[in-house]
Amino acid sequence: MKLYLKIYFSSEGKSIMDVIKLAEKLGFEPDVGDDDFVIGFETPEEYAEITEKIHKMLKGTKTMYKVSTRNK
């Protein structure tokens, strides 16, 4: 399965490039279209681990995010 991440930036927070670098360190790849990043996962445990890492990664950056999943 794939987890898609959409990030909403604020001019009061971290720069877009700083947040992109953080996401890439977690293994996310840039995605073109409605979402900003994508990462694959196999199990519910991996999903939980990824979402926890997203939350920790973005804490304090003054961004908001949306997560969605798809089979492909």
XYZ file of N, CA and C in Angstrom:
216
model
N 0.835 -1.179 0.000
C 0.000 0.000 0.000
C 0.881 1.243 0.000
N 0.263 2.346 -0.296
C 0.978 3.622 -0.333
C 0.330 4.596 0.645
N 1.163 5.345 1.327
C 0.708 6.421 2.199
C 1.092 7.729 1.535
N 0.105 8.592 1.353
C 0.326 9.888 0.714
C 0.252 10.981 1.766
N 1.142 11.949 1.647
C 1.247 13.026 2.618
C 1.091 14.370 1.914
N 0.137 15.147 2.381
C -0.078 16.513 1.887
C 0.292 17.447 3.028
N 1.172 18.409 2.765
C 1.615 19.340 3.800
C 1.122 20.741 3.461
N 0.577 21.407 4.458
C 0.116 22.792 4.331
C 1.104 23.671 5.090
N 1.756 24.553 4.373
C 2.821 25.375 4.939
C 2.293 26.710 5.450
N 3.055 27.292 6.380
C 2.763 28.618 6.918
C 3.995 29.491 6.743
N 3.775 30.743 6.432
C 4.912 31.663 6.315
C 5.556 31.923 7.674
N 4.898 31.503 8.745
C 5.435 31.671 10.100
C 6.260 30.465 10.550
N 6.331 29.435 9.721
C 7.012 28.207 10.120
C 8.290 27.958 9.351
N 8.720 26.699 9.397
C 9.934 26.281 8.683
C 9.763 26.504 7.188
N 10.898 26.665 6.519
C 10.850 26.850 5.067
C 10.415 25.554 4.385
N 9.876 25.704 3.199
C 9.428 24.546 2.437
C 10.579 23.573 2.214
N 11.739 24.071 1.855
C 12.883 23.190 1.586
C 13.322 22.446 2.842
N 13.264 23.082 4.007
C 13.609 22.397 5.257
C 12.662 21.234 5.521
N 11.377 21.441 5.286
C 10.391 20.387 5.507
C 10.570 19.265 4.483
N 10.866 19.613 3.241
C 11.121 18.594 2.218
C 12.296 17.715 2.630
N 13.352 18.313 3.125
C 14.521 17.543 3.568
C 14.166 16.607 4.714
N 13.336 17.069 5.649
C 12.903 16.216 6.757
C 12.126 15.007 6.237
N 11.211 15.247 5.302
C 10.404 14.160 4.746
C 11.270 13.151 3.999
N 12.227 13.632 3.247
C 13.105 12.728 2.500
C 13.965 11.893 3.442
N 14.354 12.445 4.589
C 15.126 11.675 5.576
C 14.322 10.501 6.121
N 12.996 10.636 6.152
C 12.134 9.552 6.622
C 11.829 8.534 5.528
N 12.299 8.786 4.313
C 12.080 7.844 3.225
C 10.964 8.224 2.270
N 10.352 9.377 2.467
C 9.307 9.835 1.554
C 9.921 10.276 0.236
N 9.166 10.065 -0.835
C 9.564 10.532 -2.157
C 8.591 11.624 -2.583
N 9.078 12.652 -3.267
C 8.167 13.686 -3.771
C 7.141 13.070 -4.721
N 5.919 13.600 -4.701
C 4.849 13.109 -5.556
C 4.221 14.303 -6.271
N 3.901 14.130 -7.524
C 3.289 15.199 -8.310
C 1.784 14.972 -8.332
N 1.030 16.017 -8.105
C -0.428 15.901 -8.110
C -1.014 16.495 -6.850
N -2.060 15.854 -6.344
C -2.756 16.370 -5.168
C -1.939 16.262 -3.886
N -1.024 15.319 -3.828
C -0.233 15.091 -2.619
C 1.211 15.510 -2.847
N 1.915 15.739 -1.749
C 3.299 16.206 -1.847
C 4.322 15.075 -1.789
N 4.011 14.014 -1.002
C 4.971 12.926 -0.795
C 4.254 11.593 -0.768
N 5.022 10.527 -1.010
C 4.491 9.171 -0.957
C 5.544 8.244 -0.356
N 5.054 7.217 0.363
C 5.932 6.182 0.907
C 5.134 4.877 0.930
N 5.799 3.772 0.698
C 5.139 2.478 0.716
C 5.164 1.856 2.103
N 4.151 1.000 2.374
C 4.131 0.232 3.616
C 3.382 -1.067 3.373
N 3.643 -2.052 4.228
C 3.054 -3.382 4.050
C 2.033 -3.739 5.131
N 2.301 -3.341 6.368
C 1.489 -3.806 7.493
C 0.872 -2.637 8.261
N -0.172 -2.915 9.044
C -0.729 -1.866 9.904
C 0.306 -1.308 10.883
N 1.226 -2.147 11.319
C 2.275 -1.693 12.232
C 3.195 -0.678 11.551
N 3.542 -0.944 10.297
C 4.364 0.011 9.544
C 3.615 1.329 9.353
N 2.323 1.234 9.072
C 1.497 2.441 8.927
C 1.544 3.269 10.211
N 1.351 2.610 11.346
C 1.370 3.306 12.638
C 2.730 3.943 12.898
N 3.792 3.228 12.563
C 5.148 3.755 12.755
C 5.388 4.992 11.879
N 4.974 4.924 10.638
C 5.167 6.052 9.715
C 4.380 7.274 10.182
N 3.111 7.072 10.573
C 2.306 8.221 10.991
C 2.855 8.854 12.265
N 3.389 8.051 13.167
C 4.015 8.600 14.377
C 5.246 9.426 14.014
N 6.041 8.929 13.072
C 7.230 9.667 12.629
C 6.848 10.982 11.944
N 5.772 10.961 11.158
C 5.304 12.189 10.508
C 4.957 13.232 11.565
N 4.205 12.798 12.567
C 3.783 13.729 13.614
C 4.986 14.340 14.329
N 5.944 13.498 14.688
C 7.154 13.995 15.364
C 7.972 14.901 14.444
N 8.067 14.536 13.168
C 8.844 15.302 12.198
C 8.297 16.718 12.044
N 6.982 16.850 12.016
C 6.371 18.145 11.728
C 6.054 18.969 12.975
N 6.189 18.366 14.142
C 5.927 19.104 15.380
C 6.869 20.304 15.470
N 6.305 21.471 15.715
C 7.098 22.685 15.847
C 7.423 23.388 14.538
N 6.990 22.829 13.411
C 7.289 23.448 12.111
C 6.205 24.429 11.669
N 5.110 24.488 12.411
C 3.949 25.330 12.077
C 3.354 24.948 10.725
N 3.363 23.648 10.458
C 2.699 23.116 9.273
C 1.510 22.284 9.730
N 0.602 22.030 8.823
C -0.479 21.075 9.042
C -0.327 20.024 7.949
N -0.907 18.862 8.184
C -0.760 17.804 7.192
C -2.013 16.948 7.102
N -2.105 16.241 5.983
C -3.187 15.291 5.733
C -2.554 14.009 5.216
N -2.985 12.887 5.748
C -2.485 11.580 5.332
C -3.628 10.820 4.669
N -3.324 10.141 3.570
C -4.297 9.252 2.939
C -3.563 8.011 2.448
N -4.316 6.936 2.250
C -3.713 5.687 1.778
C -4.463 5.191 0.548
N -3.726 4.443 -0.268
C -4.300 3.812 -1.456
C -3.603 2.476 -1.670
N -4.268 1.598 -2.384
C -3.681 0.287 -2.669
C -2.524 0.362 -3.639
N -2.459 1.398 -4.473
C -1.388 1.498 -5.467
C -0.577 2.725 -5.247
